[in-house]
Amino acid sequence: MMAVQQIKMVKNILAGNDELAARNRQYFQSHGILAINVMASPGSGKTSLITRTIASLGQGARIGVIEGDIAGSIDTEKVLEAGAVDAVQINTGGNCHLEASMIQKALESFDLNSLDILFIENVGNLVCPTHWSLGEQIRICLLSTPEGHDKPVKYPEIFAASDAILLNKIDLIPWTDFNRDFFYESVRALNAQAPIFELSCRSGEGIEDWVVWLRKKQHHVERTQASSIPPTPAG
Amino acid sequence: MMAVQQIKMVKNILAGNDELAARNRQYFQSHGILAINVMASPGSGKTSLITRTIASLGQGARIGVIEGDIAGSIDTEKVLEAGAVDAVQINTGGNCHLEASMIQKALESFDLNSLDILFIENVGNLVCPTHWSLGEQIRICLLSTPEGHDKPVKYPEIFAASDAILLNKIDLIPWTDFNRDFFYESVRALNAQAPIFELSCRSGEGIEDWVVWLRKKQHHVERTQASSIPPTPAG
């Protein structure tokens, strides 16, 4: 009885989340904003990817950031220093992932007409964020080489659900046992389509290819921007 | 209404887990087994710590392992190769943490009279495992240096709740921006008591200090072994 009730409730909660996510997506789309859900383990380099991307885009795009963390505001300070137009910190307390309702609330703090790209840095976690749509048009998954080439086998869902996969900290490969062939084979078994970008957010190597891809996605959103009156986030 | 119902249910589920965890703990204690809940991000080196510890203990202790992963059985194969007496793989499907009921079920596969130490490798996750007791006597948290010195600030609960904190991959510090002072200060603000072991599971550096501490804990369990008739795990 308990179990059945629990499953029903989880379904209700996820369905409610999907409704809010659809509203967020419409909101992004109507403002011509590309929203990117950045998912990875703790310490894979999500914030470094965002600051490197801001630097690489320069005046080419106006970036907003939503930072999701259990606690702290270190990353929000970092992305603002790096040149983000605006950034909002969400502290989830004990919650292991962001949800669409949190994004909806955070969007109230932004002037969306002043943004081209919105990075949403999820809580560091290779499992839970996969189940919660935030309304993003693109989901990316970062893996850092010291985490090991076997992560796609152990955490398949997140690699299967991502629109691009970024292999970070390639500068550390010489000092690890990372096996590129194993990594590529296991990712390709899960996700035949997503581009894989190898990069080092520390040295900057490989950032350009990622940014070229990102700009294409952003231009696509601009071209398909809905002409309808944007809904209010709370509406 | 929904929210209240949800909170009540979560409390019920956690209370149910705690009951099963208490039973597991009694079961470990009555068999003189030290059970260790190993928690960390994906790719921090949990399995490498276990295989290194098995090698270092040699004939000194008989080790069993429960491996928790979303999918795959790579780690179970590794620990058996390394000399574990027995190992059981739990594939959680989408579940982001182990629960006491999973451990209870897994224990049916072990001959507990043949074990001194049981490692329980949790799903790679710095958040969710903290909330679910498995009945372990000791919880440890690994952090690998490439994940960054700021992790205790961002994921405080797991560092506060651990009986020992292991800083792994210290051989990679020269190629990262890891700040030891920041790490120690932030850990100590959360947890004044837990020993912090610096080590490299790759090179073996620092393993001995950790193993000495572990053996002390194991001997304590042996000395305090309950004389009562052990309950059956299903009883």
GROMACS .gro file of C-alpha atoms in nm:
model
  470
    1MET     CA    1   0.000   0.000   0.000
    2MET     CA    2   0.277   0.233   0.106
    3ALA     CA    3   0.480   0.146  -0.202
    4VAL     CA    4   0.190   0.203  -0.441
    5GLN     CA    5   0.107   0.533  -0.280
    6GLN     CA    6   0.470   0.635  -0.300
    7ILE     CA    7   0.502   0.554  -0.669
    8LYS     CA    8   0.184   0.743  -0.749
    9MET     CA    9   0.313   1.046  -0.562
   10VAL     CA   10   0.650   1.038  -0.735
   11LYS     CA   11   0.465   1.029  -1.068
   12ASN     CA   12   0.254   1.326  -0.964
   13ILE     CA   13   0.558   1.522  -0.856
   14LEU     CA   14   0.746   1.447  -1.180
   15ALA     CA   15   0.439   1.534  -1.390
   16GLY     CA   16   0.408   1.864  -1.202
   17ASN     CA   17   0.776   1.929  -1.268
   18ASP     CA   18   0.732   1.860  -1.640
   19GLU     CA   19   0.450   2.114  -1.662
   20LEU     CA   20   0.664   2.383  -1.503
   21ALA     CA   21   0.959   2.284  -1.722
   22ALA     CA   22   0.743   2.326  -2.036
   23ARG     CA   23   0.653   2.674  -1.915
   24ASN     CA   24   1.019   2.760  -1.855
   25ARG     CA   25   1.107   2.632  -2.203
   26GLN     CA   26   0.840   2.846  -2.365
   27TYR     CA   27   0.972   3.140  -2.171
   28PHE     CA   28   1.331   3.083  -2.286
   29GLN     CA   29   1.218   3.028  -2.643
   30SER     CA   30   1.006   3.343  -2.656
   31HIS     CA   31   1.304   3.547  -2.538
   32GLY     CA   32   1.542   3.383  -2.784
   33ILE     CA   33   1.751   3.241  -2.502
   34LEU     CA   34   1.941   2.914  -2.522
   35ALA     CA   35   1.921   2.746  -2.179
   36ILE     CA   36   2.172   2.472  -2.103
   37ASN     CA   37   2.145   2.226  -1.817
   38VAL     CA   38   2.503   2.145  -1.712
   39MET     CA   39   2.523   1.808  -1.536
   40ALA     CA   40   2.826   1.632  -1.387
   41SER     CA   41   2.984   1.483  -1.076
   42PRO     CA   42   3.107   1.721  -0.809
   43GLY     CA   43   3.438   1.873  -0.916
   44SER     CA   44   3.427   1.779  -1.285
   45GLY     CA   45   3.472   2.141  -1.390
   46LYS     CA   46   3.119   2.271  -1.452
   47THR     CA   47   3.196   2.621  -1.326
   48SER     CA   48   3.531   2.627  -1.504
   49LEU     CA   49   3.356   2.533  -1.828
   50ILE     CA   50   3.116   2.823  -1.784
   51THR     CA   51   3.387   3.079  -1.705
   52ARG     CA   52   3.602   2.956  -1.997
   53THR     CA   53   3.303   2.974  -2.229
   54ILE     CA   54   3.220   3.330  -2.117
   55ALA     CA   55   3.581   3.432  -2.185
   56SER     CA   56   3.582   3.265  -2.525
   57LEU     CA   57   3.251   3.419  -2.634
   58GLY     CA   58   3.365   3.763  -2.521
   59GLN     CA   59   3.129   4.029  -2.659
   60GLY     CA   60   2.970   3.766  -2.886
   61ALA     CA   61   2.697   3.662  -2.643
   62ARG     CA   62   2.545   3.779  -2.316
   63ILE     CA   63   2.555   3.503  -2.056
   64GLY     CA   64   2.341   3.448  -1.749
   65VAL     CA   65   2.406   3.173  -1.496
   66ILE     CA   66   2.195   2.989  -1.242
   67GLU     CA   67   2.417   2.811  -0.990
   68GLY     CA   68   2.272   2.511  -0.809
   69ASP     CA   69   2.453   2.398  -0.495
   70ILE     CA   70   2.363   2.233  -0.169
   71ALA     CA   71   2.528   2.527   0.006
   72GLY     CA   72   2.766   2.816  -0.060
   73SER     CA   73   2.792   3.087  -0.326
   74ILE     CA   74   3.153   3.044  -0.444
   75ASP     CA   75   3.054   2.963  -0.802
   76THR     CA   76   2.820   3.258  -0.844
   77GLU     CA   77   3.102   3.490  -0.745
   78LYS     CA   78   3.333   3.318  -0.994
   79VAL     CA   79   3.099   3.347  -1.295
   80LEU     CA   80   3.021   3.712  -1.221
   81GLU     CA   81   3.394   3.787  -1.203
   82ALA     CA   82   3.436   3.604  -1.534
   83GLY     CA   83   3.188   3.837  -1.703
   84ALA     CA   84   2.842   3.684  -1.669
   85VAL     CA   85   2.576   3.954  -1.720
   86ASP     CA   86   2.386   3.819  -1.420
   87ALA     CA   87   2.395   3.515  -1.192
   88VAL     CA   88   2.164   3.369  -0.930
   89GLN     CA   89   2.257   3.118  -0.663
   90ILE     CA   90   2.011   2.846  -0.568
   91ASN     CA   91   2.097   2.668  -0.244
   92THR     CA   92   1.896   2.349  -0.243
   93GLY     CA   93   1.956   2.266   0.124
   94GLY     CA   94   1.969   1.888   0.114
   95ASN     CA   95   1.819   1.849  -0.233
   96CYS     CA   96   2.044   1.658  -0.470
   97HIS     CA   97   1.917   1.814  -0.795
   98LEU     CA   98   1.751   2.126  -0.934
   99GLU     CA   99   1.382   2.123  -1.021
  100ALA     CA  100   1.179   2.331  -1.267
  101SER     CA  101   1.006   2.521  -0.986
  102MET     CA  102   1.344   2.643  -0.855
  103ILE     CA  103   1.435   2.769  -1.203
  104GLN     CA  104   1.099   2.942  -1.240
  105LYS     CA  105   1.161   3.125  -0.913
  106ALA     CA  106   1.521   3.215  -1.007
  107LEU     CA  107   1.409   3.357  -1.344
  108GLU     CA  108   1.225   3.634  -1.160
  109SER     CA  109   1.567   3.781  -1.077
  110PHE     CA  110   1.683   3.805  -1.440
  111ASP     CA  111   1.613   4.056  -1.714
  112LEU     CA  112   1.570   3.792  -1.983
  113ASN     CA  113   1.581   4.051  -2.261
  114SER     CA  114   1.945   4.107  -2.175
  115LEU     CA  115   2.053   3.743  -2.221
  116ASP     CA  116   2.149   3.520  -2.514
  117ILE     CA  117   2.256   3.209  -2.323
  118LEU     CA  118   2.159   3.087  -1.978
  119PHE     CA  119   2.379   2.825  -1.815
  120ILE     CA  120   2.206   2.628  -1.541
  121GLU     CA  121   2.472   2.454  -1.335
  122ASN     CA  122   2.304   2.162  -1.166
  123VAL     CA  123   2.406   2.011  -0.831
  124GLY     CA  124   2.711   1.786  -0.872
  125ASN     CA  125   2.549   1.445  -0.918
  126LEU     CA  126   2.558   1.188  -1.201
  127VAL     CA  127   2.220   1.037  -1.116
  128CYS     CA  128   1.932   1.251  -0.990
  129PRO     CA  129   1.947   1.556  -1.222
  130THR     CA  130   1.874   1.328  -1.518
  131HIS     CA  131   1.516   1.273  -1.400
  132TRP     CA  132   1.420   1.640  -1.363
  133SER     CA  133   1.369   1.856  -1.670
  134LEU     CA  134   1.428   2.224  -1.603
  135GLY     CA  135   1.294   2.347  -1.937
  136GLU     CA  136   1.640   2.367  -2.094
  137GLN     CA  137   1.675   2.320  -2.471
  138ILE     CA  138   2.009   2.145  -2.426
  139ARG     CA  139   2.150   1.909  -2.166
  140ILE     CA  140   2.520   1.849  -2.143
  141CYS     CA  141   2.719   1.609  -1.931
  142LEU     CA  142   3.079   1.669  -1.827
  143LEU     CA  143   3.314   1.393  -1.726
  144SER     CA  144   3.664   1.469  -1.601
  145THR     CA  145   3.936   1.221  -1.688
  146PRO     CA  146   4.044   1.150  -1.326
  147GLU     CA  147   3.693   1.014  -1.261
  148GLY     CA  148   3.780   0.724  -1.489
  149HIS     CA  149   3.676   0.584  -1.827
  150ASP     CA  150   3.422   0.347  -1.668
  151LYS     CA  151   3.169   0.611  -1.563
  152PRO     CA  152   2.940   0.570  -1.869
  153VAL     CA  153   2.902   0.201  -1.783
  154LYS     CA  154   2.816   0.279  -1.422
  155TYR     CA  155   2.596   0.585  -1.479
  156PRO     CA  156   2.446   0.512  -1.821
  157GLU     CA  157   2.133   0.724  -1.804
  158ILE     CA  158   2.301   1.063  -1.790
  159PHE     CA  159   2.526   0.985  -2.087
  160ALA     CA  160   2.229   0.855  -2.285
  161ALA     CA  161   2.021   1.166  -2.208
  162SER     CA  162   2.280   1.432  -2.300
  163ASP     CA  163   2.291   1.640  -2.618
  164ALA     CA  164   2.666   1.681  -2.589
  165ILE     CA  165   2.929   1.508  -2.379
  166LEU     CA  166   3.237   1.700  -2.267
  167LEU     CA  167   3.547   1.516  -2.156
  168ASN     CA  168   3.729   1.762  -1.931
  169LYS     CA  169   4.078   1.767  -1.772
  170ILE     CA  170   4.244   1.596  -2.069
  171ASP     CA  171   4.567   1.758  -1.948
  172LEU     CA  172   4.563   1.507  -1.659
  173ILE     CA  173   4.542   1.196  -1.881
  174PRO     CA  174   4.920   1.130  -1.868
  175TRP     CA  175   4.895   1.093  -1.488
  176THR     CA  176   4.587   0.873  -1.482
  177ASP     CA  177   4.484   0.534  -1.622
  178PHE     CA  178   4.214   0.687  -1.841
  179ASN     CA  179   4.138   0.463  -2.141
  180ARG     CA  180   4.001   0.671  -2.428
  181ASP     CA  181   3.894   0.371  -2.639
  182PHE     CA  182   3.691   0.223  -2.352
  183PHE     CA  183   3.529   0.560  -2.287
  184TYR     CA  184   3.433   0.622  -2.650
  185GLU     CA  185   3.300   0.270  -2.701
  186SER     CA  186   3.085   0.280  -2.390
  187VAL     CA  187   2.949   0.629  -2.465
  188ARG     CA  188   2.870   0.534  -2.824
  189ALA     CA  189   2.681   0.225  -2.705
  190LEU     CA  190   2.455   0.458  -2.505
  191ASN     CA  191   2.438   0.761  -2.729
  192ALA     CA  192   2.522   0.742  -3.098
  193GLN     CA  193   2.442   1.105  -3.178
  194ALA     CA  194   2.583   1.343  -2.920
  195PRO     CA  195   2.909   1.514  -3.010
  196ILE     CA  196   3.196   1.446  -2.771
  197PHE     CA  197   3.427   1.739  -2.700
  198GLU     CA  198   3.765   1.679  -2.541
  199LEU     CA  199   3.893   1.980  -2.354
  200SER     CA  200   4.085   2.120  -2.061
  201CYS     CA  201   3.919   2.410  -1.886
  202ARG     CA  202   4.249   2.468  -1.710
  203SER     CA  203   4.468   2.508  -2.021
  204GLY     CA  204   4.191   2.617  -2.259
  205GLU     CA  205   4.266   2.335  -2.502
  206GLY     CA  206   3.960   2.225  -2.698
  207ILE     CA  207   3.733   2.507  -2.579
  208GLU     CA  208   3.696   2.658  -2.928
  209ASP     CA  209   3.528   2.351  -3.084
  210TRP     CA  210   3.275   2.344  -2.801
  211VAL     CA  211   3.204   2.716  -2.834
  212VAL     CA  212   3.154   2.690  -3.212
  213TRP     CA  213   2.893   2.416  -3.152
  214LEU     CA  214   2.728   2.620  -2.876
  215ARG     CA  215   2.697   2.929  -3.098
  216LYS     CA  216   2.528   2.722  -3.368
  217LYS     CA  217   2.272   2.605  -3.112
  218GLN     CA  218   2.223   2.961  -2.990
  219HIS     CA  219   2.168   3.093  -3.344
  220HIS     CA  220   1.913   2.819  -3.401
  221VAL     CA  221   1.716   2.937  -3.095
  222GLU     CA  222   1.732   3.298  -3.217
  223ARG     CA  223   1.604   3.199  -3.561
  224THR     CA  224   1.316   2.996  -3.419
  225GLN     CA  225   1.228   3.250  -3.149
  226ALA     CA  226   0.853   3.239  -3.096
  227SER     CA  227   0.672   3.556  -3.204
  228SER     CA  228   0.398   3.507  -2.946
  229ILE     CA  229   0.372   3.732  -2.640
  230PRO     CA  230   0.598   3.584  -2.375
  231PRO     CA  231   0.412   3.431  -2.081
  232THR     CA  232   0.506   3.555  -1.738
  233PRO     CA  233   0.696   3.293  -1.536
  234ALA     CA  234   0.430   3.299  -1.268
  235GLY     CA  235   0.138   3.314  -1.518
  236MET     CA  236  -0.179   1.932   0.112
  237MET     CA  237   0.042   1.750  -0.130
  238ALA     CA  238   0.354   1.890   0.033
  239VAL     CA  239   0.249   1.787   0.383
  240GLN     CA  240   0.158   1.439   0.268
  241GLN     CA  241   0.492   1.411   0.091
  242ILE     CA  242   0.695   1.516   0.395
  243LYS     CA  243   0.508   1.270   0.617
  244MET     CA  244   0.577   0.990   0.372
  245VAL     CA  245   0.947   1.073   0.346
  246LYS     CA  246   0.965   1.059   0.726
  247ASN     CA  247   0.792   0.721   0.728
  248ILE     CA  248   1.029   0.585   0.466
  249LEU     CA  249   1.338   0.711   0.651
  250ALA     CA  250   1.206   0.571   0.983
  251GLY     CA  251   1.151   0.234   0.815
  252ASN     CA  252   1.506   0.249   0.683
  253ASP     CA  253   1.645   0.327   1.027
  254GLU     CA  254   1.471   0.023   1.174
  255LEU     CA  255   1.626  -0.206   0.914
  256ALA     CA  256   1.962  -0.035   0.959
  257ALA     CA  257   1.950  -0.103   1.335
  258ARG     CA  258   1.886  -0.469   1.258
  259ASN     CA  259   2.180  -0.479   1.015
  260ARG     CA  260   2.403  -0.316   1.276
  261GLN     CA  261   2.305  -0.570   1.540
  262TYR     CA  262   2.379  -0.844   1.288
  263PHE     CA  263   2.726  -0.704   1.210
  264GLN     CA  264   2.802  -0.654   1.577
  265SER     CA  265   2.697  -1.004   1.680
  266HIS     CA  266   2.927  -1.150   1.413
  267GLY     CA  267   3.217  -0.926   1.513
  268ILE     CA  268   3.220  -0.760   1.173
  269LEU     CA  269   3.321  -0.400   1.114
  270ALA     CA  270   3.095  -0.260   0.838
  271ILE     CA  271   3.209   0.055   0.659
  272ASN     CA  272   2.989   0.273   0.442
  273VAL     CA  273   3.219   0.422   0.175
  274MET     CA  274   3.075   0.742   0.031
  275ALA     CA  275   3.218   0.971  -0.239
  276SER     CA  276   3.161   1.131  -0.578
  277PRO     CA  277   3.179   0.908  -0.884
  278GLY     CA  278   3.541   0.837  -0.969
  279SER     CA  279   3.700   0.947  -0.641
  280GLY     CA  280   3.866   0.611  -0.595
  281LYS     CA  281   3.630   0.415  -0.370
  282THR     CA  282   3.704   0.080  -0.536
  283SER     CA  283   4.077   0.153  -0.552
  284LEU     CA  284   4.073   0.227  -0.180
  285ILE     CA  285   3.911  -0.108  -0.113
  286THR     CA  286   4.151  -0.306  -0.333
  287ARG     CA  287   4.453  -0.124  -0.185
  288THR     CA  288   4.324  -0.191   0.167
  289ILE     CA  289   4.273  -0.562   0.091
  290ALA     CA  290   4.630  -0.583  -0.038
  291SER     CA  291   4.769  -0.400   0.262
  292LEU     CA  292   4.578  -0.614   0.515
  293GLY     CA  293   4.688  -0.934   0.341
  294GLN     CA  294   4.616  -1.232   0.564
  295GLY     CA  295   4.544  -0.996   0.853
  296ALA     CA  296   4.172  -0.966   0.790
  297ARG     CA  297   3.903  -1.131   0.580
  298ILE     CA  298   3.723  -0.873   0.367
  299GLY     CA  299   3.376  -0.883   0.214
  300VAL     CA  300   3.245  -0.615  -0.021
  301ILE     CA  301   2.900  -0.495  -0.123
  302GLU     CA  302   2.922  -0.289  -0.440
  303GLY     CA  303   2.645  -0.038  -0.507
  304ASP     CA  304   2.616   0.092  -0.862
  305ILE     CA  305   2.340   0.218  -1.087
  306ALA     CA  306   2.453  -0.045  -1.339
  307GLY     CA  307   2.745  -0.273  -1.418
  308SER     CA  308   2.958  -0.517  -1.220
  309ILE     CA  309   3.310  -0.394  -1.298
  310ASP     CA  310   3.392  -0.315  -0.936
  311THR     CA  311   3.279  -0.650  -0.798
  312GLU     CA  312   3.513  -0.823  -1.039
  313LYS     CA  313   3.797  -0.592  -0.931
  314VAL     CA  314   3.759  -0.654  -0.556
  315LEU     CA  315   3.733  -1.031  -0.601
  316GLU     CA  316   4.052  -1.025  -0.809
  317ALA     CA  317   4.216  -0.819  -0.535
  318GLY     CA  318   4.143  -1.089  -0.277
  319ALA     CA  319   3.805  -1.015  -0.123
  320VAL     CA  320   3.663  -1.329   0.040
  321ASP     CA  321   3.324  -1.256  -0.113
  322ALA     CA  322   3.153  -0.971  -0.296
  323VAL     CA  323   2.797  -0.892  -0.396
  324GLN     CA  324   2.688  -0.643  -0.659
  325ILE     CA  325   2.377  -0.433  -0.601
  326ASN     CA  326   2.248  -0.260  -0.914
  327THR     CA  327   2.013   0.010  -0.794
  328GLY     CA  328   1.860   0.083  -1.134
  329GLY     CA  329   1.797   0.456  -1.113
  330ASN     CA  330   1.838   0.481  -0.736
  331CYS     CA  331   2.105   0.728  -0.633
  332HIS     CA  332   2.196   0.569  -0.299
  333LEU     CA  333   2.193   0.238  -0.114
  334GLU     CA  334   1.926   0.169   0.149
  335ALA     CA  335   1.926  -0.062   0.453
  336SER     CA  336   1.679  -0.301   0.287
  337MET     CA  337   1.922  -0.357  -0.004
  338ILE     CA  338   2.199  -0.440   0.241
  339GLN     CA  339   1.972  -0.677   0.435
  340LYS     CA  340   1.898  -0.861   0.111
  341ALA     CA  341   2.265  -0.869   0.006
  342LEU     CA  342   2.370  -1.012   0.344
  343GLU     CA  343   2.183  -1.332   0.262
  344SER     CA  344   2.458  -1.410   0.010
  345PHE     CA  345   2.742  -1.386   0.263
  346ASP     CA  346   2.876  -1.630   0.518
  347LEU     CA  347   2.921  -1.366   0.788
  348ASN     CA  348   3.124  -1.602   1.006
  349SER     CA  349   3.398  -1.584   0.745
  350LEU     CA  350   3.434  -1.204   0.750
  351ASP     CA  351   3.617  -0.949   0.966
  352ILE     CA  352   3.545  -0.634   0.766
  353LEU     CA  353   3.264  -0.554   0.524
  354PHE     CA  354   3.310  -0.263   0.287
  355ILE     CA  355   2.985  -0.123   0.151
  356GLU     CA  356   3.066   0.091  -0.152
  357ASN     CA  357   2.779   0.332  -0.195
  358VAL     CA  358   2.663   0.481  -0.526
  359GLY     CA  359   2.891   0.766  -0.634
  360ASN     CA  360   2.710   1.067  -0.492
  361LEU     CA  361   2.806   1.337  -0.239
  362VAL     CA  362   2.449   1.408  -0.132
  363CYS     CA  363   2.189   1.133  -0.106
  364PRO     CA  364   2.383   0.851   0.068
  365THR     CA  365   2.424   1.076   0.374
  366HIS     CA  366   2.053   1.048   0.456
  367TRP     CA  367   2.032   0.667   0.453
  368SER     CA  368   2.189   0.465   0.731
  369LEU     CA  369   2.282   0.112   0.622
  370GLY     CA  370   2.364  -0.017   0.970
  371GLU     CA  371   2.738   0.046   0.929
  372GLN     CA  372   2.948   0.121   1.237
  373ILE     CA  373   3.168   0.359   1.038
  374ARG     CA  374   3.104   0.603   0.757
  375ILE     CA  375   3.390   0.738   0.554
  376CYS     CA  376   3.399   1.001   0.284
  377LEU     CA  377   3.660   1.012   0.009
  378LEU     CA  378   3.747   1.326  -0.181
  379SER     CA  379   3.993   1.318  -0.469
  380THR     CA  380   4.212   1.623  -0.519
  381PRO     CA  381   4.105   1.693  -0.882
  382GLU     CA  382   3.750   1.749  -0.752
  383GLY     CA  383   3.877   2.062  -0.582
  384HIS     CA  384   3.930   2.196  -0.233
  385ASP     CA  385   3.589   2.368  -0.227
  386LYS     CA  386   3.381   2.051  -0.203
  387PRO     CA  387   3.335   2.059   0.179
  388VAL     CA  388   3.181   2.407   0.145
  389LYS     CA  389   2.943   2.292  -0.127
  390TYR     CA  390   2.853   1.950   0.018
  391PRO     CA  391   2.886   2.010   0.392
  392GLU     CA  392   2.658   1.736   0.522
  393ILE     CA  393   2.863   1.439   0.406
  394PHE     CA  394   3.185   1.580   0.551
  395ALA     CA  395   3.010   1.657   0.880
  396ALA     CA  396   2.863   1.305   0.901
  397SER     CA  397   3.181   1.105   0.834
  398ASP     CA  398   3.394   0.922   1.090
  399ALA     CA  399   3.703   0.959   0.873
  400ILE     CA  400   3.779   1.170   0.568
  401LEU     CA  401   4.020   1.041   0.305
  402LEU     CA  402   4.186   1.280   0.064
  403ASN     CA  403   4.275   1.065  -0.237
  404LYS     CA  404   4.488   1.123  -0.550
  405ILE     CA  405   4.740   1.342  -0.369
  406ASP     CA  406   4.985   1.243  -0.647
  407LEU     CA  407   4.782   1.472  -0.878
  408ILE     CA  408   4.811   1.784  -0.659
  409PRO     CA  409   5.106   1.927  -0.857
  410TRP     CA  410   4.885   1.935  -1.169
  411THR     CA  411   4.579   2.086  -1.006
  412ASP     CA  412   4.492   2.405  -0.814
  413PHE     CA  413   4.410   2.211  -0.497
  414ASN     CA  414   4.451   2.431  -0.189
  415ARG     CA  415   4.525   2.216   0.117
  416ASP     CA  416   4.479   2.499   0.370
  417PHE     CA  417   4.135   2.584   0.233
  418PHE     CA  418   4.037   2.216   0.239
  419TYR     CA  419   4.153   2.156   0.598
  420GLU     CA  420   3.994   2.475   0.728
  421SER     CA  421   3.658   2.402   0.570
  422VAL     CA  422   3.656   2.037   0.684
  423ARG     CA  423   3.751   2.136   1.038
  424ALA     CA  424   3.469   2.392   1.049
  425LEU     CA  425   3.227   2.104   0.977
  426ASN     CA  426   3.388   1.817   1.162
  427ALA     CA  427   3.642   1.874   1.437
  428GLN     CA  428   3.693   1.507   1.525
  429ALA     CA  429   3.730   1.288   1.218
  430PRO     CA  430   4.084   1.197   1.121
  431ILE     CA  431   4.187   1.309   0.774
  432PHE     CA  432   4.406   1.067   0.580
  433GLU     CA  433   4.596   1.189   0.275
  434LEU     CA  434   4.672   0.910   0.031
  435SER     CA  435   4.716   0.798  -0.325
  436CYS     CA  436   4.549   0.469  -0.408
  437ARG     CA  437   4.747   0.472  -0.732
  438SER     CA  438   5.095   0.495  -0.575
  439GLY     CA  439   5.007   0.346  -0.238
  440GLU     CA  440   5.133   0.650  -0.051
  441GLY     CA  441   4.954   0.704   0.281
  442ILE     CA  442   4.764   0.374   0.277
  443GLU     CA  443   4.940   0.242   0.587
  444ASP     CA  444   4.814   0.514   0.824
  445TRP     CA  445   4.459   0.451   0.708
  446VAL     CA  446   4.494   0.075   0.752
  447VAL     CA  447   4.635   0.113   1.105
  448TRP     CA  448   4.331   0.322   1.200
  449LEU     CA  449   4.096   0.072   1.035
  450ARG     CA  450   4.247  -0.222   1.224
  451LYS     CA  451   4.199  -0.039   1.553
  452LYS     CA  452   3.831   0.006   1.470
  453GLN     CA  453   3.802  -0.359   1.371
  454HIS     CA  454   3.963  -0.478   1.694
  455HIS     CA  455   3.721  -0.260   1.890
  456VAL     CA  456   3.427  -0.436   1.720
  457GLU     CA  457   3.579  -0.776   1.794
  458ARG     CA  458   3.625  -0.686   2.161
  459THR     CA  459   3.269  -0.558   2.198
  460GLN     CA  460   3.113  -0.841   1.997
  461ALA     CA  461   2.771  -0.913   2.143
  462SER     CA  462   2.743  -1.251   2.310
  463SER     CA  463   2.375  -1.278   2.227
  464ILE     CA  464   2.247  -1.520   1.965
  465PRO     CA  465   2.272  -1.343   1.631
  466PRO     CA  466   1.933  -1.253   1.480
  467THR     CA  467   1.866  -1.370   1.128
  468PRO     CA  468   1.864  -1.087   0.876
  469ALA     CA  469   1.505  -1.162   0.781
  470GLY     CA  470   1.394  -1.227   1.141
   0.00000   0.00000   0.00000
